[in-house]
Short mmCIF file of C-alpha atoms in Angstrom, two decimals:
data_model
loop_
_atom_site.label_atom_id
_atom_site.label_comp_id
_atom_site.label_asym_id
_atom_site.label_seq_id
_atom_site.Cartn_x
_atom_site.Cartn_y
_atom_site.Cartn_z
CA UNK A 960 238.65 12.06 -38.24
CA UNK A 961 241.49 10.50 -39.75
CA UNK A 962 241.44 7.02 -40.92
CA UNK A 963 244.96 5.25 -40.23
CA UNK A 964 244.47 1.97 -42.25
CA UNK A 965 242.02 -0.18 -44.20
CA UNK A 966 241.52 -3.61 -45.53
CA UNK A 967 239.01 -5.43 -46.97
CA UNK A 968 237.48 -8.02 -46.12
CA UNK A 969 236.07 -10.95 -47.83
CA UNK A 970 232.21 -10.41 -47.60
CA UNK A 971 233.02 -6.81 -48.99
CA UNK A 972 233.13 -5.24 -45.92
CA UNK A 973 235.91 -2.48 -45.79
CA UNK A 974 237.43 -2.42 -42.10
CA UNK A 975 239.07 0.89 -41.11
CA UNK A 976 241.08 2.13 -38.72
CA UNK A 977 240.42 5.90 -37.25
CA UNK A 978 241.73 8.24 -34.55
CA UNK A 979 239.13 11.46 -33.70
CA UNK A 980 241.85 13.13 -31.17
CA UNK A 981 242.97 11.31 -29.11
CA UNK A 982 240.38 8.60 -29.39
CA UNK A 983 241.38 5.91 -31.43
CA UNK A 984 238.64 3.60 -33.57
CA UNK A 985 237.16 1.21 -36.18
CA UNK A 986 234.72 1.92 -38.74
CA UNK A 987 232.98 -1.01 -40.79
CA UNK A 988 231.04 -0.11 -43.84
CA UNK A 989 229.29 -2.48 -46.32
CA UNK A 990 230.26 -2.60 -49.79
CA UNK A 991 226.58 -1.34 -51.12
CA UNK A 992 227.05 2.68 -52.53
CA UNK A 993 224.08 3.86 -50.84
CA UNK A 994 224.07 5.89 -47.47
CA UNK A 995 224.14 2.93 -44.62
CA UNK A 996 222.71 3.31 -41.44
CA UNK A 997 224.94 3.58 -38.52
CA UNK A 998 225.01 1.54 -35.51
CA UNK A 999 227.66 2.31 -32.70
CA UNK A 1000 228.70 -1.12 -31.24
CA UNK A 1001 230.28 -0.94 -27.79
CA UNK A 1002 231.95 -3.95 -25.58
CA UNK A 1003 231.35 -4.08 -21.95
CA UNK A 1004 233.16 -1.86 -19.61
CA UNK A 1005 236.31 -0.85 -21.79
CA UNK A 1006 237.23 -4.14 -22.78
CA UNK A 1007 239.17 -3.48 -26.12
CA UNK A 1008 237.32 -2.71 -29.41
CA UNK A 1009 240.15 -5.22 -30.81
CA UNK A 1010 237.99 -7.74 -29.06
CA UNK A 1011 237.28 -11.16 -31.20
CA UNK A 1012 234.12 -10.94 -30.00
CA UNK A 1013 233.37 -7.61 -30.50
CA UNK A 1014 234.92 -7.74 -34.54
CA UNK A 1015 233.03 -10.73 -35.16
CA UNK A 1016 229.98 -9.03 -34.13
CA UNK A 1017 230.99 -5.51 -36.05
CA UNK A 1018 232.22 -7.58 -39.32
CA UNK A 1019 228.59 -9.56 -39.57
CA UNK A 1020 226.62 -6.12 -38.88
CA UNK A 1021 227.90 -4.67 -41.75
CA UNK A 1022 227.63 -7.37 -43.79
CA UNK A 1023 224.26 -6.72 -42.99
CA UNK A 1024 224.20 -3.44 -44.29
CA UNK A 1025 225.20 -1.18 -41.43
CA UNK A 1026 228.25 1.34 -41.27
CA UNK A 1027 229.29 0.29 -37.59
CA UNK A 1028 231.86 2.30 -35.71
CA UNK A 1029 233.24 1.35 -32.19
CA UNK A 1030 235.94 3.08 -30.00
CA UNK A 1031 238.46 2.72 -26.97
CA UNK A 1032 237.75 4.16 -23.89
CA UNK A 1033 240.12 6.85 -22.05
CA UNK A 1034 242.48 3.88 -20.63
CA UNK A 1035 241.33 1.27 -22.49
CA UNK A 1036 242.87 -0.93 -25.35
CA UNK A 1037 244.95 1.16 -27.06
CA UNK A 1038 245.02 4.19 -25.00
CA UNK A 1039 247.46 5.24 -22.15
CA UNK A 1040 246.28 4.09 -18.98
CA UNK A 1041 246.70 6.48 -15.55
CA UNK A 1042 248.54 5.25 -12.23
CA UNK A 1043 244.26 5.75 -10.76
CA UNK A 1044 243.34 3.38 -13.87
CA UNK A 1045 245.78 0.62 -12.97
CA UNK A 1046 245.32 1.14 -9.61
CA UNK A 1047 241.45 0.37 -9.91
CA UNK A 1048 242.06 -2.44 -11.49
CA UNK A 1049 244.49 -3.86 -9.78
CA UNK A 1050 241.91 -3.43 -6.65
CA UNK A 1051 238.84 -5.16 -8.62
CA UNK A 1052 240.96 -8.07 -9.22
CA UNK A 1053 242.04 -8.29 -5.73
CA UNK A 1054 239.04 -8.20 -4.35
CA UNK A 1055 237.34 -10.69 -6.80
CA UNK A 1056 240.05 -13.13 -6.14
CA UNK A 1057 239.50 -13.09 -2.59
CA UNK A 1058 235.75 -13.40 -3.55
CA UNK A 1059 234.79 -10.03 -1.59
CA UNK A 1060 232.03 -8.35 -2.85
CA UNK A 1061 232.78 -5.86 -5.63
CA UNK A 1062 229.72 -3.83 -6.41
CA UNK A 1063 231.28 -0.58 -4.47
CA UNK A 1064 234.43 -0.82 -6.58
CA UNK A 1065 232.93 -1.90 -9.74
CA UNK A 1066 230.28 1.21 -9.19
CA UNK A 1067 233.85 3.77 -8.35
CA UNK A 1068 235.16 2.59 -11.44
CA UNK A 1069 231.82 1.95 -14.45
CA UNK A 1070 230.71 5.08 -13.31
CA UNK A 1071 233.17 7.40 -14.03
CA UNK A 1072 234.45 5.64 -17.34
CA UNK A 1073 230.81 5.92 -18.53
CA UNK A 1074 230.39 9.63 -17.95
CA UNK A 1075 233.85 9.98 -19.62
CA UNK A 1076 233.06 7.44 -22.24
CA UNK A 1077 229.72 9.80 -23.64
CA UNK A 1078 230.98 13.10 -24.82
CA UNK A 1079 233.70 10.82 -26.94
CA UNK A 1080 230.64 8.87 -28.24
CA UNK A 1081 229.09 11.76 -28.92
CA UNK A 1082 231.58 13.73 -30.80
CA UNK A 1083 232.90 10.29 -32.64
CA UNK A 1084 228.82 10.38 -34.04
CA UNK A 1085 229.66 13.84 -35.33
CA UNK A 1086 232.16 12.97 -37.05
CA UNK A 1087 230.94 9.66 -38.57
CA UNK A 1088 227.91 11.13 -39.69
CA UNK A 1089 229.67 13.52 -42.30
CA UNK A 1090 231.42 10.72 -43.62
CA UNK A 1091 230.40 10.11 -47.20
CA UNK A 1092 227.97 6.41 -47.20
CA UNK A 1093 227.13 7.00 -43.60
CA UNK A 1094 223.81 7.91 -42.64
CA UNK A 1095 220.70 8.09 -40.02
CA UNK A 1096 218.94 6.69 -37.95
CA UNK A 1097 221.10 5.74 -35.41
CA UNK A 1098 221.41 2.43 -33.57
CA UNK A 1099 223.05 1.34 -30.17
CA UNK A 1100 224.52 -2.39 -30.17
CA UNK A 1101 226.41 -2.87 -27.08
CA UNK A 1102 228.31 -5.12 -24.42
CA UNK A 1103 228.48 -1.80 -22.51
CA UNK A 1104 224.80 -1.51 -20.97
CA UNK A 1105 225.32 1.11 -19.06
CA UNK A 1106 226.93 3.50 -21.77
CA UNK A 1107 224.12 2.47 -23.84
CA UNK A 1108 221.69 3.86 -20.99
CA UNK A 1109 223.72 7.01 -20.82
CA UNK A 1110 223.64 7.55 -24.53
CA UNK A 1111 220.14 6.56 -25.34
CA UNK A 1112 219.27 9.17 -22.70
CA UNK A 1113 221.37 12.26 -24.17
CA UNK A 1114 221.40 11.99 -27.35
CA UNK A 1115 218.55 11.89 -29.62
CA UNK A 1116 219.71 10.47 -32.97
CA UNK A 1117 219.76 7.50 -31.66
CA UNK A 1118 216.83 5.62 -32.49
CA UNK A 1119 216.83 1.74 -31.08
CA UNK A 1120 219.38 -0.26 -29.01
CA UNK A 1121 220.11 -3.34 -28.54
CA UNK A 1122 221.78 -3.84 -25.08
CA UNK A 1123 223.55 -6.87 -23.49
CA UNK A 1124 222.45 -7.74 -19.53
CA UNK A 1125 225.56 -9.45 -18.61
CA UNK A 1126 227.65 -6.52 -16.96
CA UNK A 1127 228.06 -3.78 -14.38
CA UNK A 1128 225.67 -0.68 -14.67
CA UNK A 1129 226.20 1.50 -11.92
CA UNK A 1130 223.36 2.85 -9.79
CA UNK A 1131 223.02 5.95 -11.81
CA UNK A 1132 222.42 4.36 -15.03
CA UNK A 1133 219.94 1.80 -13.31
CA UNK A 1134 217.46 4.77 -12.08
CA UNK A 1135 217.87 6.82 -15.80
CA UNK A 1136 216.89 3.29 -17.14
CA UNK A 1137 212.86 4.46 -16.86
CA UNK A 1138 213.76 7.58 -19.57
CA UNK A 1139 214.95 5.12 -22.03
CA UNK A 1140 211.98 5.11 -24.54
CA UNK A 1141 213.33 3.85 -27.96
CA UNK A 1142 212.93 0.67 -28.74
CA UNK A 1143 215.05 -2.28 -27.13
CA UNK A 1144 216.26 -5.36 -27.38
CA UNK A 1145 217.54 -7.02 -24.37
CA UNK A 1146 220.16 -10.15 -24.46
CA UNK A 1147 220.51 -12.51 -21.02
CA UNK A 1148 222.46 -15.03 -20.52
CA UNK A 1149 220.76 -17.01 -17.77
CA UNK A 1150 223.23 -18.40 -16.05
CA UNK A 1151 225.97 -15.91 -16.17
CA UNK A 1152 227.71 -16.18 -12.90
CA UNK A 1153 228.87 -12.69 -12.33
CA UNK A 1154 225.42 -10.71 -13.35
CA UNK A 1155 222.84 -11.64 -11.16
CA UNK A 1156 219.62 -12.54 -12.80
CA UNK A 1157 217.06 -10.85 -10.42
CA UNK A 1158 219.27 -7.77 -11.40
CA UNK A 1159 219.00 -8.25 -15.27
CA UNK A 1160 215.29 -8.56 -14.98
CA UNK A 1161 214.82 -6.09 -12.65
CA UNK A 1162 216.72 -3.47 -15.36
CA UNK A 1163 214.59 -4.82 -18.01
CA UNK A 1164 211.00 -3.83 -16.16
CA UNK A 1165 212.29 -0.66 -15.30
CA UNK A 1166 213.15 0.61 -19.45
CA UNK A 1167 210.51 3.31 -20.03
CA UNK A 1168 210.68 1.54 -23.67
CA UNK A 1169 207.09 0.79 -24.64
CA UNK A 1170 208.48 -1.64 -27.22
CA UNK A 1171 210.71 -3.21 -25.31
CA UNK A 1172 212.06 -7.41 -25.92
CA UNK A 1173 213.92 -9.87 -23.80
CA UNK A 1174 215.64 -12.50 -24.71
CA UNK A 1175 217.31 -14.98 -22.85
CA UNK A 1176 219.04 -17.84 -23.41
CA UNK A 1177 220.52 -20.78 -21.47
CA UNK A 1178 224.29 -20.51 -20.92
CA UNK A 1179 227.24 -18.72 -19.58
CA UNK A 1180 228.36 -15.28 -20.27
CA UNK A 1181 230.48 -15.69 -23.37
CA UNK A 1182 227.58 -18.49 -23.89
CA UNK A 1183 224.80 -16.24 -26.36
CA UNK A 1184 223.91 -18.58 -29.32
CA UNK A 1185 224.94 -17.55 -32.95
CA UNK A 1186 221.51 -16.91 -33.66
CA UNK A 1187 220.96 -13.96 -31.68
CA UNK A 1188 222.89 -11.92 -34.00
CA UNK A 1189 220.78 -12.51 -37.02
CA UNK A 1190 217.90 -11.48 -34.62
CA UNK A 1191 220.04 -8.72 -33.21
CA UNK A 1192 220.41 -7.74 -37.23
CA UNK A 1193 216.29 -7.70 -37.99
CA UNK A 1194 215.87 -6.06 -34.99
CA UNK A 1195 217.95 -2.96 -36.25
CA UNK A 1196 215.81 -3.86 -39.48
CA UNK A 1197 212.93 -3.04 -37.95
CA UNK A 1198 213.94 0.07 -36.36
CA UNK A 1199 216.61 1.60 -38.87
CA UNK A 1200 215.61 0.74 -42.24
CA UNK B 6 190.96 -39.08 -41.39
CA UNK B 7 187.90 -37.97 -43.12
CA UNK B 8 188.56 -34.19 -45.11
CA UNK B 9 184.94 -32.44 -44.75
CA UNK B 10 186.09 -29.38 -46.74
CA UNK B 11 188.93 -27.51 -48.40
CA UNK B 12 189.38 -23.83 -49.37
CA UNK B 13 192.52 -22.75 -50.95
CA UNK B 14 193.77 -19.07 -49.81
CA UNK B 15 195.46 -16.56 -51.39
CA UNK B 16 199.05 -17.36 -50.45
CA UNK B 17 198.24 -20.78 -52.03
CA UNK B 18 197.93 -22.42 -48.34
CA UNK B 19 195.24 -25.03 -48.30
CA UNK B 20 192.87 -25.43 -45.86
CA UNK B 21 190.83 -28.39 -44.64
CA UNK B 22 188.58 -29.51 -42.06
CA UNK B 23 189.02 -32.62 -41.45
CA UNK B 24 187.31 -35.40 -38.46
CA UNK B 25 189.19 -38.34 -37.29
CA UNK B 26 186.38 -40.30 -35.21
CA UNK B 27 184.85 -38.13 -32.83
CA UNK B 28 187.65 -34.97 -33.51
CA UNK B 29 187.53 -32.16 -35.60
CA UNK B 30 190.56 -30.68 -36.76
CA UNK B 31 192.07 -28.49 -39.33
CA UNK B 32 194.70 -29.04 -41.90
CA UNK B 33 196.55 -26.30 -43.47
CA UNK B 34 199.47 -27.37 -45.79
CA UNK B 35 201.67 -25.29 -47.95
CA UNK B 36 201.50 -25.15 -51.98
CA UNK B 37 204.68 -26.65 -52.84
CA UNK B 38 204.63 -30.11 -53.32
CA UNK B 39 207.69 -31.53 -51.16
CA UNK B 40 206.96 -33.20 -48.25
CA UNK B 41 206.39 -30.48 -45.40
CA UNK B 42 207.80 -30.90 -41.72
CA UNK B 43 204.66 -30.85 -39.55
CA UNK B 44 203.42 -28.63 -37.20
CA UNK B 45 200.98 -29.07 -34.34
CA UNK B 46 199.48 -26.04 -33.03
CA UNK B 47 197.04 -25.66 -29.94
CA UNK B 48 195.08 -22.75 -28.34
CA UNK B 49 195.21 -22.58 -24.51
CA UNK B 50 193.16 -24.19 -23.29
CA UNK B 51 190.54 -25.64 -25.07
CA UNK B 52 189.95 -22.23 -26.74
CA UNK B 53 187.98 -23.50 -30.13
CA UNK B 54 190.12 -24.08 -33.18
CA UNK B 55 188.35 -21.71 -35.07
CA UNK B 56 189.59 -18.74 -33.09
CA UNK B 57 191.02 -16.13 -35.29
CA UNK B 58 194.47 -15.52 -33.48
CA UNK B 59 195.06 -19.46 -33.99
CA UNK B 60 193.83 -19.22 -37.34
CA UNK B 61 196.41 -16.57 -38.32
CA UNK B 62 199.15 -18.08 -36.68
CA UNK B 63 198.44 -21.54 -38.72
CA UNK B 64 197.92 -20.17 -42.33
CA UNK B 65 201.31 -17.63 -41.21
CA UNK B 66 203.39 -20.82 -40.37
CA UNK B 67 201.81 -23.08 -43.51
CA UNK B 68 202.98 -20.22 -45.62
CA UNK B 69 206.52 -20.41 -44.41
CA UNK B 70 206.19 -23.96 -45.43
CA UNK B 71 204.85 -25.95 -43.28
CA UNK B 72 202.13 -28.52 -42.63
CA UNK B 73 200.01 -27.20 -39.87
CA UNK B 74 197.03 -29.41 -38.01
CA UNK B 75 195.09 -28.16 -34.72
CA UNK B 76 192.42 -30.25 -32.87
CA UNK B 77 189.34 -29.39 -30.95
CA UNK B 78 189.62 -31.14 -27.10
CA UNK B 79 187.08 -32.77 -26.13
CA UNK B 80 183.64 -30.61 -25.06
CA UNK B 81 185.81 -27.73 -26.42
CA UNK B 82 185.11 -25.57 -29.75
CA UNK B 83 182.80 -28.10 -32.18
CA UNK B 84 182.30 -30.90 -29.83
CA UNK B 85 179.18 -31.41 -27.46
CA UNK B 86 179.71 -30.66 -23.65
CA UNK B 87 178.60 -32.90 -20.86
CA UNK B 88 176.77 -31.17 -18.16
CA UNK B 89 180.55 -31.41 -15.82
CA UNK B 90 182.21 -29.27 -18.71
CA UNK B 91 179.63 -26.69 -18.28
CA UNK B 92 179.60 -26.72 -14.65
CA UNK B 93 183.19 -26.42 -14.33
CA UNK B 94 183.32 -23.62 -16.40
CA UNK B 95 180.71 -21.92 -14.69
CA UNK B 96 182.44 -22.61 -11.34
CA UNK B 97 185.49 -20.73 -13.04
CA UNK B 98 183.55 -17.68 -13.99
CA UNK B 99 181.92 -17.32 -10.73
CA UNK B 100 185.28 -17.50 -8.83
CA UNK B 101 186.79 -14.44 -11.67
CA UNK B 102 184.10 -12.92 -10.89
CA UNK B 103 184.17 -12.69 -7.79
CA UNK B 104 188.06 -12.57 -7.54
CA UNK B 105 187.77 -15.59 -5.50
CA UNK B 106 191.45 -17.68 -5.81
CA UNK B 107 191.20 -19.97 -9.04
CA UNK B 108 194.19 -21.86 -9.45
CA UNK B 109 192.39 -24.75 -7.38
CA UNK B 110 189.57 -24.83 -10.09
CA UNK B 111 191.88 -24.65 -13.04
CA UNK B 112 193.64 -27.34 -11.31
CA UNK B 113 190.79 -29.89 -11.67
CA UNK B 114 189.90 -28.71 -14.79
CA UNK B 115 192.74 -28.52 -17.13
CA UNK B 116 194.81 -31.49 -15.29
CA UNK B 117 192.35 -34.41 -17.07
CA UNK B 118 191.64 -31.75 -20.29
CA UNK B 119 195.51 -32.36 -20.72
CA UNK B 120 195.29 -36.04 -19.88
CA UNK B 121 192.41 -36.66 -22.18
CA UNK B 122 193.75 -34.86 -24.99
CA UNK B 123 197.35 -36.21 -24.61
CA UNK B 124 195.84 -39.78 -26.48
CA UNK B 125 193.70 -37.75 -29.83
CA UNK B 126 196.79 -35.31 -30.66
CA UNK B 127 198.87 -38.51 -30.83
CA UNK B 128 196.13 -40.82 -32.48
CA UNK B 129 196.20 -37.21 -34.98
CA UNK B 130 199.67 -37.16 -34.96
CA UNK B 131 199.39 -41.23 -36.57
CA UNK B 132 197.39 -40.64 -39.10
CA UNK B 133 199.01 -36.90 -40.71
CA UNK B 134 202.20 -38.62 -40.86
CA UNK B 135 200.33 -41.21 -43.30
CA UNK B 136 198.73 -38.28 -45.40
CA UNK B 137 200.99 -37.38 -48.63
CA UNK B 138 202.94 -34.01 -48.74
CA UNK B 139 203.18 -34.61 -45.07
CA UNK B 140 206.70 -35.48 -43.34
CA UNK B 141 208.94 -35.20 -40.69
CA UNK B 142 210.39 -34.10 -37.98
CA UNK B 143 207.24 -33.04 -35.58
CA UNK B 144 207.25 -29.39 -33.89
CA UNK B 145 204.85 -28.62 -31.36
CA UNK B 146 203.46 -24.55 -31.58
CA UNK B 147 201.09 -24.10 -28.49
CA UNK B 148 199.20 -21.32 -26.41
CA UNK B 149 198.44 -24.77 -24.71
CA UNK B 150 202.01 -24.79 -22.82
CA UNK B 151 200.52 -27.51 -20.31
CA UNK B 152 199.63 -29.87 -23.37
CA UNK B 153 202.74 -28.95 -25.30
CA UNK B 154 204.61 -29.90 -21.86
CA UNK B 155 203.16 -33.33 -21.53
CA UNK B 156 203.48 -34.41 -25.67
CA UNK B 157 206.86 -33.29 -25.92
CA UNK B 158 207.73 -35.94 -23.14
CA UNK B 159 205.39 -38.41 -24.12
CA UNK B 160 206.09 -38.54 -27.80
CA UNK B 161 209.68 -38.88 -29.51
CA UNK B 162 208.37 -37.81 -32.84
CA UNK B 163 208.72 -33.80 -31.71
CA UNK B 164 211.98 -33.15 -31.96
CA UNK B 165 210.82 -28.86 -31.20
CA UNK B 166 208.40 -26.51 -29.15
CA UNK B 167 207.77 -23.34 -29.09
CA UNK B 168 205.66 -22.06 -26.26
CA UNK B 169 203.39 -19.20 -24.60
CA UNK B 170 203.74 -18.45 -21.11
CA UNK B 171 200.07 -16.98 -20.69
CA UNK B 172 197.95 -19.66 -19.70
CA UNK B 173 197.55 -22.21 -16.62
CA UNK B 174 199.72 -24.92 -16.18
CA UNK B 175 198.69 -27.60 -13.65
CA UNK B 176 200.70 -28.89 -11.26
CA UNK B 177 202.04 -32.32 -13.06
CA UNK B 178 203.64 -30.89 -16.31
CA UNK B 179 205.09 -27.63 -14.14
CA UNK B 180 206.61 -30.37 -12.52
CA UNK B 181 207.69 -32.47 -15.37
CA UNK B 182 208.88 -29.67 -17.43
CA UNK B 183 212.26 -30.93 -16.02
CA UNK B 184 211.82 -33.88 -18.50
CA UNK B 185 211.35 -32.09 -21.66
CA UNK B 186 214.87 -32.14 -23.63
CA UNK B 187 213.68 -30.55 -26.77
CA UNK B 188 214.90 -27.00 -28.31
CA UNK B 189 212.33 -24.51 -26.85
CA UNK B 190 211.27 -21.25 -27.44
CA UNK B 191 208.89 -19.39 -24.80
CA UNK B 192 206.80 -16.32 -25.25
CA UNK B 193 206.10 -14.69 -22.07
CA UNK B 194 203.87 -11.35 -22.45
CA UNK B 195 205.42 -9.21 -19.79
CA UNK B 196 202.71 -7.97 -18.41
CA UNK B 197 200.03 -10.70 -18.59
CA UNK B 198 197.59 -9.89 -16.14
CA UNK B 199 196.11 -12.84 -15.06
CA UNK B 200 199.30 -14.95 -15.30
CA UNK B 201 202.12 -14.27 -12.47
CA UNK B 202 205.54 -13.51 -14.04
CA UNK B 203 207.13 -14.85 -11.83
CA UNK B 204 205.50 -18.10 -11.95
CA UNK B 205 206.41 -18.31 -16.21
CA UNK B 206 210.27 -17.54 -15.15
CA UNK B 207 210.23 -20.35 -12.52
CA UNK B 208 208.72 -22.55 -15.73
CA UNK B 209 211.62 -21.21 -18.15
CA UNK B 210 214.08 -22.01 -15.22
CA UNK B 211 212.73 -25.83 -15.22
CA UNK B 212 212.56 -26.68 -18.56
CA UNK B 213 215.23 -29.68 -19.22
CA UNK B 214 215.87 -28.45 -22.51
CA UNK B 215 219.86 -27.33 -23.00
CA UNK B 216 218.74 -24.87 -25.83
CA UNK B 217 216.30 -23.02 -24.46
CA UNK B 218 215.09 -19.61 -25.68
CA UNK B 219 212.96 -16.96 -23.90
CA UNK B 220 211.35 -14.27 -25.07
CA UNK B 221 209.68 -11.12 -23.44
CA UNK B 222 207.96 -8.73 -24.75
CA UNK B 223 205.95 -5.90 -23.25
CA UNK B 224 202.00 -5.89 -22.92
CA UNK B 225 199.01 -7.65 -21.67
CA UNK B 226 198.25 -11.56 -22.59
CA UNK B 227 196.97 -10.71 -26.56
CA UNK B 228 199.58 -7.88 -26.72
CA UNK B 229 202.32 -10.43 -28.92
CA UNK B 230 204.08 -8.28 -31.26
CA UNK B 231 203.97 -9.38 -35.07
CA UNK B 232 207.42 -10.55 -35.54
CA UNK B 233 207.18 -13.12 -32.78
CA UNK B 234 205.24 -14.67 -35.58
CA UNK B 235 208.92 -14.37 -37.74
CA UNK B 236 210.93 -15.27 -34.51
CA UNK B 237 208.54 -18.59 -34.07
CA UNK B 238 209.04 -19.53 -37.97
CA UNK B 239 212.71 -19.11 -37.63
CA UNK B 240 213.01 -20.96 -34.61
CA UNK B 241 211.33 -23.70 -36.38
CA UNK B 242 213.91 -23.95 -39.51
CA UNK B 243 216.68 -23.77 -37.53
CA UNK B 244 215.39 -27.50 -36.01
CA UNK B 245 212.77 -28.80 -38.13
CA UNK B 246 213.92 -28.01 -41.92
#
C-alpha cells in the first residue's frame, strides 16, 4: 500500500490517497492517536469513489472517529476501462433510454463487477489493517448493496453494515441475503424511481440478521435526509465501539 | 388541574399525578428550570397509564428534557367502566379466542374511544400549557397511532409525531392520515403478529407528512429495541427544541 498524497482537512481529518496494485484508493482517518475502527464505505455499482456524495459521507465518518477507506472498481473512476466495459454500458444506457427493461443487463453487468470487486476488498482490508491507527472491528457502509452482501458473507471481520436499498443487486446476492447475520442497517428511499419498493422490502425480510433496522424516508434517490448519517454514525457506535 | 401526588426520581424527573375533572393523568417534567417543550404520550389503546413500558418511555423522554403528560381514556386504566365497556371487551376476547375475524369489533370499539378522547387530551393539552416550566411547541409520542392520527389534524399546537405501527387503526383516521402534515416518525415491529405489515406500510404510504420517517425493526409487537427510545428523543429535538 502506497499512499500517493494527503491533505488535511479542516475537522482534523487527514484525507489520503493510496494505490494497493493496481487498485487505486482513499483512506480517511480521524485526528485522535488511538487505533480507529475501520469502516469500508462503498458507492453503488462502481460509481467513482471521487463521488461528492460518497466524500461527504467518508469525510463526516471519520470525523466521527472511524478510519474509512473506499476504492475504484476494475473499470471504474480512475481505472482503465475494457472495450466489454464500455460496451456494457453503452448497452444499459440504450436500453434505459428507450425505457426497455434492464434487469437482464443490469444483472450481466452488477454481477460480474461484484465478484471482481471482493477479492480487491478483501486484500485492500489486509492491507489497511496493518496500517499504524487502524484497527478492528470492521464495518460495511455502502451505496453498493450487493458488494456489501457479498462481503458480509465471506469475510468475517466484518462485524455490522449499513447498506443502502436504492440499487441493482443481482439475483445471486438476493438469495445469499438470508446468510447475512451481523447486524444491519437498511436505508430506503421511498420513492426512488429506479429501485422498486416491493423489491427493497422484499431484500430486507429476507437478511438472516436477527438485529436487523429499516429505515425509510420520503424522497427520491439522491433524496436521504442529512440526518441519517448521524444515525448511520451511532449505528456503527453501537456495533464497533 | 388538581396535582394528587409528586415523587421526584433519581434522574431528578418529577413525577405527578394529577386529575383534571373526571381524568387522571400523569405529569413528568424535567429538573431544569427552563420552560420544557411538551410531550403527549399515549398507550394503544386505552392500555392504563400506569403500564410500565409507558412509564419508561415518559420518565426516558422527561430526562432528555422534556415535559411529558399521559391521560387515562375514559373506562380505561383508573376510571370506572360502564357495563358496554366491559361487554365490548369481552366480545373482543371471545372473537381472539376463538380466532374469529376482529377488525369489525375493534372497529366499533376504538372508532368512538378515539372520538371521545380526541376532546380531554385537548381540554389537557389547555390547561399544561398554563402550568409553569411548561412551553411550546406540542409533540405527540403514541402507541395510540389512531388517536395520535386524529389530534395531529385536529389541533395546530403539535407541530411533531412520532408513532407505533402495532395497534388498530379504525377506518376514519387510516383514511385521514392523508391530512396529517406534521414531521413523523413510525415504528413498525417487523414482525408484529397480530398487526398485518402490510397494512402499517399502506399507513406510512398515506401519511401527508413531506418528512416522514419509518422505522423497522425486527421482532414481535413488545420486541422495540432500546435505542428507538434515542432515535424517538432525537427525532423530537430536531423539531421541537
Amino acid at each position: 500500500m502506497h499512499f500517493t498524497s494527503e491533505q488535511r482537512l479542516d475537522d482534523g481529518v487527514l484525507e489520503r490517497e493510496f494505490t494497493l496494485g493496481e487498485i487505486p484508493g482513499t483512506l480517511w482517518t480521524p485526528e485522535s492517536a488511538d487505533p480507529a475502527p475501520l469502516v469500508l464505505m462503498s458507492h453503488n455499482n462502481g460509481l467513482p469513489k471521487a463521488d461528492p456524495r460518497l466524500v461527504a459521507r467518508a469525510r463526516y465518518t471519520a470525523a466521527h472517529g472511524y478510519a474509512v477507506a473506499t476504492i475504484d472498481a476494475a473499470g471504474c473512476g480512475d481505472r482503465p476501462r475494457s472495450a466489454a466495459d464500455e460496451q456494457a454500458r453503452a448497452d444499459l444506457r440504450r436500453a434505459m433510454q428507450a425505457g426497455e427493461p434492464v434487469d437482464e443487463i443490469f444483472e450481466s453487468l452488477i454481477g460480474p463487477l461484484v465478484e471482481n470487486a471482493v477479492p480487491e476488498w478483501r486484500a485492500t482490508l489486509d492491507a489497511l489493517l496493518e496500517q499504524p491507527g487502524i484497527g478492528g472491528p470492521v464495518g460495511y457502509s455502502g451505496g453498493w448493496t450487493a458488494l456489501g452482501i457479498r462481503l458480509a458473507v465471506a469475510e468475517p471481520r466484518i462485524a455490522a453494515a449499513g447498506f443502502f436499498a436504492g440499487g441493482f443487486v443481482p439475483r445471486a446476492q438476493r438469495e445469499e441475503a438470508r446468510q447475512v447475520t451481523v447486524p444491519l442497517l437498511f436505508l430506503l428511499q421511498w420513492d426512488d424511481e429506479g429501485n422498486p419498493r416491493q423489491r427493497a422490502l422484499d431484500l430486507f425480510d429476507a437478511f438472516g440478521s436477527k438485529e436487523k433496522t429499516l429505515h425509510a424516508n420520503l424522497g427520491g434517490h439522491t433524496g436521504t435526509p442529512w440526518f441519517e448519517l448521524e444515525d448511520g454514525c451511532r449505528f456503527l457506535d453501537r456495533h464497533l465501539k
